[in-house]
Amino acid sequence: MSDLEERAEALDSADGLAPLRELFTLDDTVYLDGNSLGALPRHVPARMQDVITREWGSLRIRSWDESGWWTAPERIGDRIAPLVGAAAGQIVVGDSTSVNVFKAVVAASRLADEGRDEILVDATTFPTDGYIAGSAARMTGHRVVPVDPAEVRGALGPRTAVVLLNHVDFRTGRLHDLPGLTAAVHEAGALAVWDLCHSAGALPVGLDAHGVDLAVGCTYKYLNGGPGSPAYLYVAERHQTAFDSPLPGWTSHADPFAMSPGYAPAEGSVRGRVGTPDILSMLALEAALDVWDGVSVDAVRAKSLALTDFFLECVAAYVPEGRVVPVTPAAHEERGSQVSLRCENADETEAVMRALTERGVVGDLRRPDILRFGFTPLYVGFADAERAARILAEVLAV
C-alpha cells in the first residue's frame, strides 16, 4: 500500500461524515459526477412507492389536501432554505432552473429604478443563463452586457439594472465572491441575481446574510433530488411585495380556485409559482432532502476542501507532469466542490474520460479539453479521490 493510500484510509477513518455514504445507493464505482447528477438516497424508492400506490392510487384527488401536495412547493422550499442560508418563507420549489432564471431576471428588471436598462451577465456562464437573459432583455427593453465576473465591479454603472452571476463556474469550478460582488452591485444601485446550481449543498451560500436579491438553483446535483427534479426560486422578503412575475400562473394567485379573470398575486414566496406542481419529482426531492437532517453545511464545506486538496495532491504525485493541468483555483476561497483538469492534448479528452468510466471512475467532461470531477462530501471519500487519481495516471500512461 502506498503512502497516499494509507493516508486516504486514515482520513476516511477520521471523517465524521463518512457514515452518510450508507444512506445512498452506491457500488464500487468511484462516482465523481454528483455535480451533474447526485446519487440516489436509499429510502427514496420506498417513499415514491407510497406516493404512487397510496397517495395517487388510493387517495387520488384527495391527496392535494390530505397528503399535502398543494403546499409542497413552499414546504420543500423551507427545507432547502437552511442549506443556502435563507430564512423560511423565501424559497418556492418548482419549474426548471431556466424558467426560474427567466422569472428572476425579468422581475429584477422590473424592480430596478427607472433609467436603468442594462443586464450584466457572467460571460462565462452556463449557456442557458445567457440565452434566457437575452430573452428577458428583449422583453423588458433592456440590453445584455456580457462581462467576466472578475470585471463586474468595473462594468457597473448608472444604467445597470440587474447582474446575473453563477456562484461557481460550471467549467472550472471557480467560486466567485458572492458577498463582495453583491455588495458592489448594491452600491451601484442595481440588483443581484445568483445562480446556485453548482454551490447549493456543497458550501455555505448565505443568501440572507449577504443581502442577495434573488437566486435560483437546481436540486439534482449536490441536493440529490433525482434527474430533472424541480428547481427553486429565492426572493428576498424585502422584495416579495413588489415581485412582479413574468409568468403569473393560476397557482400564484391570491385565490387560485376563484378562477377569476383578473390576476391578484398571492403573498410571500407563493408568488413565484406558475402552474400545477410536478408532484412525483417534487416529493422524490422532499424525501431525498432527509439525508441532510443534522448535517452541517460548514462540515460539508470543510470535507469538500480536504477532498479536493487531497485529489490534487494525488494527481500531482501520480500523473506525469504536463499531461493534465488543474484549472480549478488552488485557493480555498476561490474553489467550489469540483476539480477541473485541462488535457494537454485536447483530442484525447473524450477517450480519457471513456477509459476512466470503463475502469470504474465516473466523471464528465466539457469540450474541448476539460475533465471534470465533482466531489460530493456526503458520499465521496478520500480513498475514492486517491483511486481516481491513480487510475487517471494509468489511463494517461497507455
PDB file of N, CA and C in Angstrom, residues 187-254:
ATOM      1  N   GLU A 187     -24.131  48.766  -4.158  1.00  0.00           N
ATOM      2  CA  GLU A 187     -23.542  50.107  -4.076  1.00  0.00           C
ATOM      3  C   GLU A 187     -23.770  50.879  -5.376  1.00  0.00           C
ATOM      4  N   ALA A 188     -23.843  50.129  -6.487  1.00  0.00           N
ATOM      5  CA  ALA A 188     -24.093  50.756  -7.781  1.00  0.00           C
ATOM      6  C   ALA A 188     -25.577  51.000  -8.022  1.00  0.00           C
ATOM      7  N   GLY A 189     -26.436  50.561  -7.096  1.00  0.00           N
ATOM      8  CA  GLY A 189     -27.871  50.790  -7.225  1.00  0.00           C
ATOM      9  C   GLY A 189     -28.618  49.738  -8.014  1.00  0.00           C
ATOM     10  N   ALA A 190     -27.986  48.578  -8.239  1.00  0.00           N
ATOM     11  CA  ALA A 190     -28.604  47.512  -9.029  1.00  0.00           C
ATOM     12  C   ALA A 190     -28.994  46.334  -8.147  1.00  0.00           C
ATOM     13  N   LEU A 191     -29.570  45.300  -8.763  1.00  0.00           N
ATOM     14  CA  LEU A 191     -29.989  44.096  -8.049  1.00  0.00           C
ATOM     15  C   LEU A 191     -29.122  42.914  -8.469  1.00  0.00           C
ATOM     16  N   ALA A 192     -28.867  42.020  -7.519  1.00  0.00           N
ATOM     17  CA  ALA A 192     -28.025  40.852  -7.761  1.00  0.00           C
ATOM     18  C   ALA A 192     -28.878  39.595  -7.817  1.00  0.00           C
ATOM     19  N   VAL A 193     -28.719  38.838  -8.904  1.00  0.00           N
ATOM     20  CA  VAL A 193     -29.372  37.544  -9.073  1.00  0.00           C
ATOM     21  C   VAL A 193     -28.270  36.500  -9.195  1.00  0.00           C
ATOM     22  N   TRP A 194     -28.316  35.476  -8.346  1.00  0.00           N
ATOM     23  CA  TRP A 194     -27.275  34.455  -8.333  1.00  0.00           C
ATOM     24  C   TRP A 194     -27.825  33.103  -8.738  1.00  0.00           C
ATOM     25  N   ASP A 195     -27.043  32.385  -9.552  1.00  0.00           N
ATOM     26  CA  ASP A 195     -27.338  31.004  -9.931  1.00  0.00           C
ATOM     27  C   ASP A 195     -26.508  30.102  -9.014  1.00  0.00           C
ATOM     28  N   LEU A 196     -27.195  29.279  -8.217  1.00  0.00           N
ATOM     29  CA  LEU A 196     -26.540  28.462  -7.187  1.00  0.00           C
ATOM     30  C   LEU A 196     -26.420  26.992  -7.572  1.00  0.00           C
ATOM     31  N   CYS A 197     -26.589  26.671  -8.857  1.00  0.00           N
ATOM     32  CA  CYS A 197     -26.647  25.262  -9.259  1.00  0.00           C
ATOM     33  C   CYS A 197     -25.433  24.465  -8.809  1.00  0.00           C
ATOM     34  N   HIS A 198     -24.245  25.075  -8.829  1.00  0.00           N
ATOM     35  CA  HIS A 198     -23.031  24.333  -8.504  1.00  0.00           C
ATOM     36  C   HIS A 198     -22.488  24.654  -7.114  1.00  0.00           C
ATOM     37  N   SER A 199     -23.315  25.274  -6.281  1.00  0.00           N
ATOM     38  CA  SER A 199     -22.851  25.569  -4.916  1.00  0.00           C
ATOM     39  C   SER A 199     -23.790  25.077  -3.839  1.00  0.00           C
ATOM     40  N   ALA A 200     -25.099  25.130  -4.058  1.00  0.00           N
ATOM     41  CA  ALA A 200     -26.044  24.693  -3.030  1.00  0.00           C
ATOM     42  C   ALA A 200     -25.837  23.225  -2.699  1.00  0.00           C
ATOM     43  N   GLY A 201     -25.620  22.930  -1.429  1.00  0.00           N
ATOM     44  CA  GLY A 201     -25.377  21.572  -0.995  1.00  0.00           C
ATOM     45  C   GLY A 201     -23.914  21.195  -0.962  1.00  0.00           C
ATOM     46  N   ALA A 202     -23.053  22.122  -1.390  1.00  0.00           N
ATOM     47  CA  ALA A 202     -21.611  21.852  -1.385  1.00  0.00           C
ATOM     48  C   ALA A 202     -20.849  22.827  -0.509  1.00  0.00           C
ATOM     49  N   LEU A 203     -21.422  24.000  -0.271  1.00  0.00           N
ATOM     50  CA  LEU A 203     -20.725  25.023   0.503  1.00  0.00           C
ATOM     51  C   LEU A 203     -21.730  26.043   1.032  1.00  0.00           C
ATOM     52  N   PRO A 204     -21.360  26.787   2.064  1.00  0.00           N
ATOM     53  CA  PRO A 204     -22.269  27.816   2.585  1.00  0.00           C
ATOM     54  C   PRO A 204     -22.508  28.906   1.550  1.00  0.00           C
ATOM     55  N   VAL A 205     -23.740  29.384   1.465  1.00  0.00           N
ATOM     56  CA  VAL A 205     -24.091  30.419   0.489  1.00  0.00           C
ATOM     57  C   VAL A 205     -24.390  31.748   1.179  1.00  0.00           C
ATOM     58  N   GLY A 206     -25.233  31.742   2.204  1.00  0.00           N
ATOM     59  CA  GLY A 206     -25.508  32.962   2.956  1.00  0.00           C
ATOM     60  C   GLY A 206     -26.352  33.973   2.218  1.00  0.00           C
ATOM     61  N   LEU A 207     -27.462  33.530   1.622  1.00  0.00           N
ATOM     62  CA  LEU A 207     -28.304  34.454   0.857  1.00  0.00           C
ATOM     63  C   LEU A 207     -28.785  35.630   1.698  1.00  0.00           C
ATOM     64  N   ASP A 208     -29.338  35.342   2.874  1.00  0.00           N
ATOM     65  CA  ASP A 208     -29.844  36.422   3.725  1.00  0.00           C
ATOM     66  C   ASP A 208     -28.716  37.274   4.283  1.00  0.00           C
ATOM     67  N   ALA A 209     -27.680  36.640   4.771  1.00  0.00           N
ATOM     68  CA  ALA A 209     -26.581  37.364   5.416  1.00  0.00           C
ATOM     69  C   ALA A 209     -25.912  38.337   4.470  1.00  0.00           C
ATOM     70  N   HIS A 210     -25.863  37.997   3.188  1.00  0.00           N
ATOM     71  CA  HIS A 210     -25.156  38.832   2.220  1.00  0.00           C
ATOM     72  C   HIS A 210     -26.089  39.696   1.385  1.00  0.00           C
ATOM     73  N   GLY A 211     -27.374  39.680   1.712  1.00  0.00           N
ATOM     74  CA  GLY A 211     -28.307  40.605   1.077  1.00  0.00           C
ATOM     75  C   GLY A 211     -28.617  40.315  -0.369  1.00  0.00           C
ATOM     76  N   VAL A 212     -28.520  39.061  -0.786  1.00  0.00           N
ATOM     77  CA  VAL A 212     -28.852  38.717  -2.173  1.00  0.00           C
ATOM     78  C   VAL A 212     -30.317  39.060  -2.441  1.00  0.00           C
ATOM     79  N   ASP A 213     -30.592  39.541  -3.651  1.00  0.00           N
ATOM     80  CA  ASP A 213     -31.944  39.949  -4.003  1.00  0.00           C
ATOM     81  C   ASP A 213     -32.796  38.759  -4.464  1.00  0.00           C
ATOM     82  N   LEU A 214     -32.299  38.055  -5.477  1.00  0.00           N
ATOM     83  CA  LEU A 214     -32.988  36.873  -5.983  1.00  0.00           C
ATOM     84  C   LEU A 214     -31.938  35.816  -6.305  1.00  0.00           C
ATOM     85  N   ALA A 215     -32.351  34.555  -6.246  1.00  0.00           N
ATOM     86  CA  ALA A 215     -31.439  33.467  -6.575  1.00  0.00           C
ATOM     87  C   ALA A 215     -32.241  32.292  -7.114  1.00  0.00           C
ATOM     88  N   VAL A 216     -31.566  31.477  -7.901  1.00  0.00           N
ATOM     89  CA  VAL A 216     -32.176  30.272  -8.453  1.00  0.00           C
ATOM     90  C   VAL A 216     -31.190  29.118  -8.292  1.00  0.00           C
ATOM     91  N   GLY A 217     -31.705  27.909  -8.395  1.00  0.00           N
ATOM     92  CA  GLY A 217     -30.813  26.760  -8.325  1.00  0.00           C
ATOM     93  C   GLY A 217     -31.535  25.488  -8.694  1.00  0.00           C
ATOM     94  N   CYS A 218     -30.765  24.488  -9.088  1.00  0.00           N
ATOM     95  CA  CYS A 218     -31.336  23.177  -9.373  1.00  0.00           C
ATOM     96  C   CYS A 218     -31.191  22.308  -8.128  1.00  0.00           C
ATOM     97  N   THR A 219     -31.828  21.139  -8.167  1.00  0.00           N
ATOM     98  CA  THR A 219     -31.809  20.259  -6.994  1.00  0.00           C
ATOM     99  C   THR A 219     -31.285  18.864  -7.310  1.00  0.00           C
ATOM    100  N   TYR A 220     -30.875  18.630  -8.554  1.00  0.00           N
ATOM    101  CA  TYR A 220     -30.459  17.276  -8.922  1.00  0.00           C
ATOM    102  C   TYR A 220     -28.952  17.061  -8.832  1.00  0.00           C
ATOM    103  N   LYS A 221     -28.211  18.077  -8.427  1.00  0.00           N
ATOM    104  CA  LYS A 221     -26.763  17.923  -8.279  1.00  0.00           C
ATOM    105  C   LYS A 221     -26.442  17.567  -6.825  1.00  0.00           C
ATOM    106  N   TYR A 222     -25.907  18.500  -6.067  1.00  0.00           N
ATOM    107  CA  TYR A 222     -25.485  18.213  -4.695  1.00  0.00           C
ATOM    108  C   TYR A 222     -26.655  17.975  -3.745  1.00  0.00           C
ATOM    109  N   LEU A 223     -27.875  18.324  -4.166  1.00  0.00           N
ATOM    110  CA  LEU A 223     -29.046  18.075  -3.318  1.00  0.00           C
ATOM    111  C   LEU A 223     -29.701  16.723  -3.612  1.00  0.00           C
ATOM    112  N   ASN A 224     -29.215  16.005  -4.630  1.00  0.00           N
ATOM    113  CA  ASN A 224     -29.588  14.602  -4.876  1.00  0.00           C
ATOM    114  C   ASN A 224     -31.078  14.379  -5.108  1.00  0.00           C
ATOM    115  N   GLY A 225     -31.743  15.352  -5.752  1.00  0.00           N
ATOM    116  CA  GLY A 225     -33.182  15.254  -5.920  1.00  0.00           C
ATOM    117  C   GLY A 225     -33.648  14.339  -7.030  1.00  0.00           C
ATOM    118  N   GLY A 226     -32.732  13.895  -7.890  1.00  0.00           N
ATOM    119  CA  GLY A 226     -33.104  12.994  -8.981  1.00  0.00           C
ATOM    120  C   GLY A 226     -33.093  13.704 -10.320  1.00  0.00           C
ATOM    121  N   PRO A 227     -32.993  12.938 -11.413  1.00  0.00           N
ATOM    122  CA  PRO A 227     -32.904  13.548 -12.745  1.00  0.00           C
ATOM    123  C   PRO A 227     -34.105  14.433 -13.052  1.00  0.00           C
ATOM    124  N   GLY A 228     -33.824  15.678 -13.413  1.00  0.00           N
ATOM    125  CA  GLY A 228     -34.896  16.606 -13.743  1.00  0.00           C
ATOM    126  C   GLY A 228     -35.731  17.064 -12.571  1.00  0.00           C
ATOM    127  N   SER A 229     -35.247  16.861 -11.351  1.00  0.00           N
ATOM    128  CA  SER A 229     -36.017  17.302 -10.184  1.00  0.00           C
ATOM    129  C   SER A 229     -36.214  18.818 -10.236  1.00  0.00           C
ATOM    130  N   PRO A 230     -37.300  19.323  -9.663  1.00  0.00           N
ATOM    131  CA  PRO A 230     -37.635  20.739  -9.820  1.00  0.00           C
ATOM    132  C   PRO A 230     -36.603  21.671  -9.195  1.00  0.00           C
ATOM    133  N   ALA A 231     -36.477  22.826  -9.796  1.00  0.00           N
ATOM    134  CA  ALA A 231     -35.563  23.858  -9.314  1.00  0.00           C
ATOM    135  C   ALA A 231     -36.250  24.707  -8.257  1.00  0.00           C
ATOM    136  N   TYR A 232     -35.591  25.777  -7.834  1.00  0.00           N
ATOM    137  CA  TYR A 232     -36.187  26.645  -6.823  1.00  0.00           C
ATOM    138  C   TYR A 232     -35.857  28.104  -7.114  1.00  0.00           C
ATOM    139  N   LEU A 233     -36.683  28.958  -6.558  1.00  0.00           N
ATOM    140  CA  LEU A 233     -36.545  30.410  -6.713  1.00  0.00           C
ATOM    141  C   LEU A 233     -36.549  31.052  -5.334  1.00  0.00           C
ATOM    142  N   TYR A 234     -35.533  31.861  -5.079  1.00  0.00           N
ATOM    143  CA  TYR A 234     -35.446  32.638  -3.836  1.00  0.00           C
ATOM    144  C   TYR A 234     -35.754  34.097  -4.148  1.00  0.00           C
ATOM    145  N   VAL A 235     -36.685  34.657  -3.426  1.00  0.00           N
ATOM    146  CA  VAL A 235     -36.979  36.095  -3.500  1.00  0.00           C
ATOM    147  C   VAL A 235     -36.865  36.644  -2.088  1.00  0.00           C
ATOM    148  N   ALA A 236     -35.899  37.533  -1.875  1.00  0.00           N
ATOM    149  CA  ALA A 236     -35.706  38.097  -0.544  1.00  0.00           C
ATOM    150  C   ALA A 236     -37.003  38.722  -0.046  1.00  0.00           C
ATOM    151  N   GLU A 237     -37.263  38.557   1.226  1.00  0.00           N
ATOM    152  CA  GLU A 237     -38.525  39.013   1.798  1.00  0.00           C
ATOM    153  C   GLU A 237     -38.811  40.472   1.479  1.00  0.00           C
ATOM    154  N   ARG A 238     -37.767  41.307   1.466  1.00  0.00           N
ATOM    155  CA  ARG A 238     -37.961  42.740   1.227  1.00  0.00           C
ATOM    156  C   ARG A 238     -38.480  43.049  -0.178  1.00  0.00           C
ATOM    157  N   HIS A 239     -38.333  42.088  -1.101  1.00  0.00           N
ATOM    158  CA  HIS A 239     -38.786  42.306  -2.475  1.00  0.00           C
ATOM    159  C   HIS A 239     -40.105  41.618  -2.788  1.00  0.00           C
ATOM    160  N   GLN A 240     -40.627  40.821  -1.881  1.00  0.00           N
ATOM    161  CA  GLN A 240     -41.756  39.963  -2.237  1.00  0.00           C
ATOM    162  C   GLN A 240     -43.015  40.738  -2.575  1.00  0.00           C
ATOM    163  N   THR A 241     -43.272  41.838  -1.890  1.00  0.00           N
ATOM    164  CA  THR A 241     -44.495  42.597  -2.161  1.00  0.00           C
ATOM    165  C   THR A 241     -44.479  43.204  -3.558  1.00  0.00           C
ATOM    166  N   ALA A 242     -43.286  43.589  -4.031  1.00  0.00           N
ATOM    167  CA  ALA A 242     -43.165  44.221  -5.351  1.00  0.00           C
ATOM    168  C   ALA A 242     -42.775  43.235  -6.448  1.00  0.00           C
ATOM    169  N   PHE A 243     -42.539  41.979  -6.085  1.00  0.00           N
ATOM    170  CA  PHE A 243     -42.123  40.979  -7.072  1.00  0.00           C
ATOM    171  C   PHE A 243     -43.208  40.802  -8.123  1.00  0.00           C
ATOM    172  N   ASP A 244     -42.865  41.092  -9.374  1.00  0.00           N
ATOM    173  CA  ASP A 244     -43.823  41.038 -10.475  1.00  0.00           C
ATOM    174  C   ASP A 244     -43.372  39.953 -11.440  1.00  0.00           C
ATOM    175  N   SER A 245     -43.928  38.771 -11.295  1.00  0.00           N
ATOM    176  CA  SER A 245     -43.510  37.634 -12.102  1.00  0.00           C
ATOM    177  C   SER A 245     -43.953  37.788 -13.549  1.00  0.00           C
ATOM    178  N   PRO A 246     -43.079  37.457 -14.501  1.00  0.00           N
ATOM    179  CA  PRO A 246     -43.480  37.482 -15.908  1.00  0.00           C
ATOM    180  C   PRO A 246     -44.335  36.272 -16.289  1.00  0.00           C
ATOM    181  N   LEU A 247     -44.492  35.337 -15.352  1.00  0.00           N
ATOM    182  CA  LEU A 247     -45.300  34.134 -15.590  1.00  0.00           C
ATOM    183  C   LEU A 247     -46.322  33.999 -14.457  1.00  0.00           C
ATOM    184  N   PRO A 248     -47.328  34.855 -14.447  1.00  0.00           N
ATOM    185  CA  PRO A 248     -48.305  34.846 -13.340  1.00  0.00           C
ATOM    186  C   PRO A 248     -49.345  33.750 -13.512  1.00  0.00           C
ATOM    187  N   GLY A 249     -48.971  32.541 -13.180  1.00  0.00           N
ATOM    188  CA  GLY A 249     -49.881  31.408 -13.332  1.00  0.00           C
ATOM    189  C   GLY A 249     -50.935  31.336 -12.252  1.00  0.00           C
ATOM    190  N   TRP A 250     -51.854  30.420 -12.459  1.00  0.00           N
ATOM    191  CA  TRP A 250     -53.017  30.358 -11.563  1.00  0.00           C
ATOM    192  C   TRP A 250     -52.653  29.956 -10.145  1.00  0.00           C
ATOM    193  N   THR A 251     -51.581  29.156  -9.968  1.00  0.00           N
ATOM    194  CA  THR A 251     -51.272  28.717  -8.611  1.00  0.00           C
ATOM    195  C   THR A 251     -50.551  29.784  -7.797  1.00  0.00           C
ATOM    196  N   SER A 252     -50.189  30.903  -8.427  1.00  0.00           N
ATOM    197  CA  SER A 252     -49.606  32.013  -7.667  1.00  0.00           C
ATOM    198  C   SER A 252     -50.652  33.097  -7.388  1.00  0.00           C
ATOM    199  N   HIS A 253     -51.887  32.825  -7.737  1.00  0.00           N
ATOM    200  CA  HIS A 253     -52.988  33.760  -7.486  1.00  0.00           C
ATOM    201  C   HIS A 253     -53.340  33.751  -6.004  1.00  0.00           C
ATOM    202  N   ALA A 254     -53.788  34.902  -5.513  1.00  0.00           N
ATOM    203  CA  ALA A 254     -54.175  35.009  -4.105  1.00  0.00           C
ATOM    204  C   ALA A 254     -55.334  34.067  -3.776  1.00  0.00           C
TER     205      ALA A 254
END
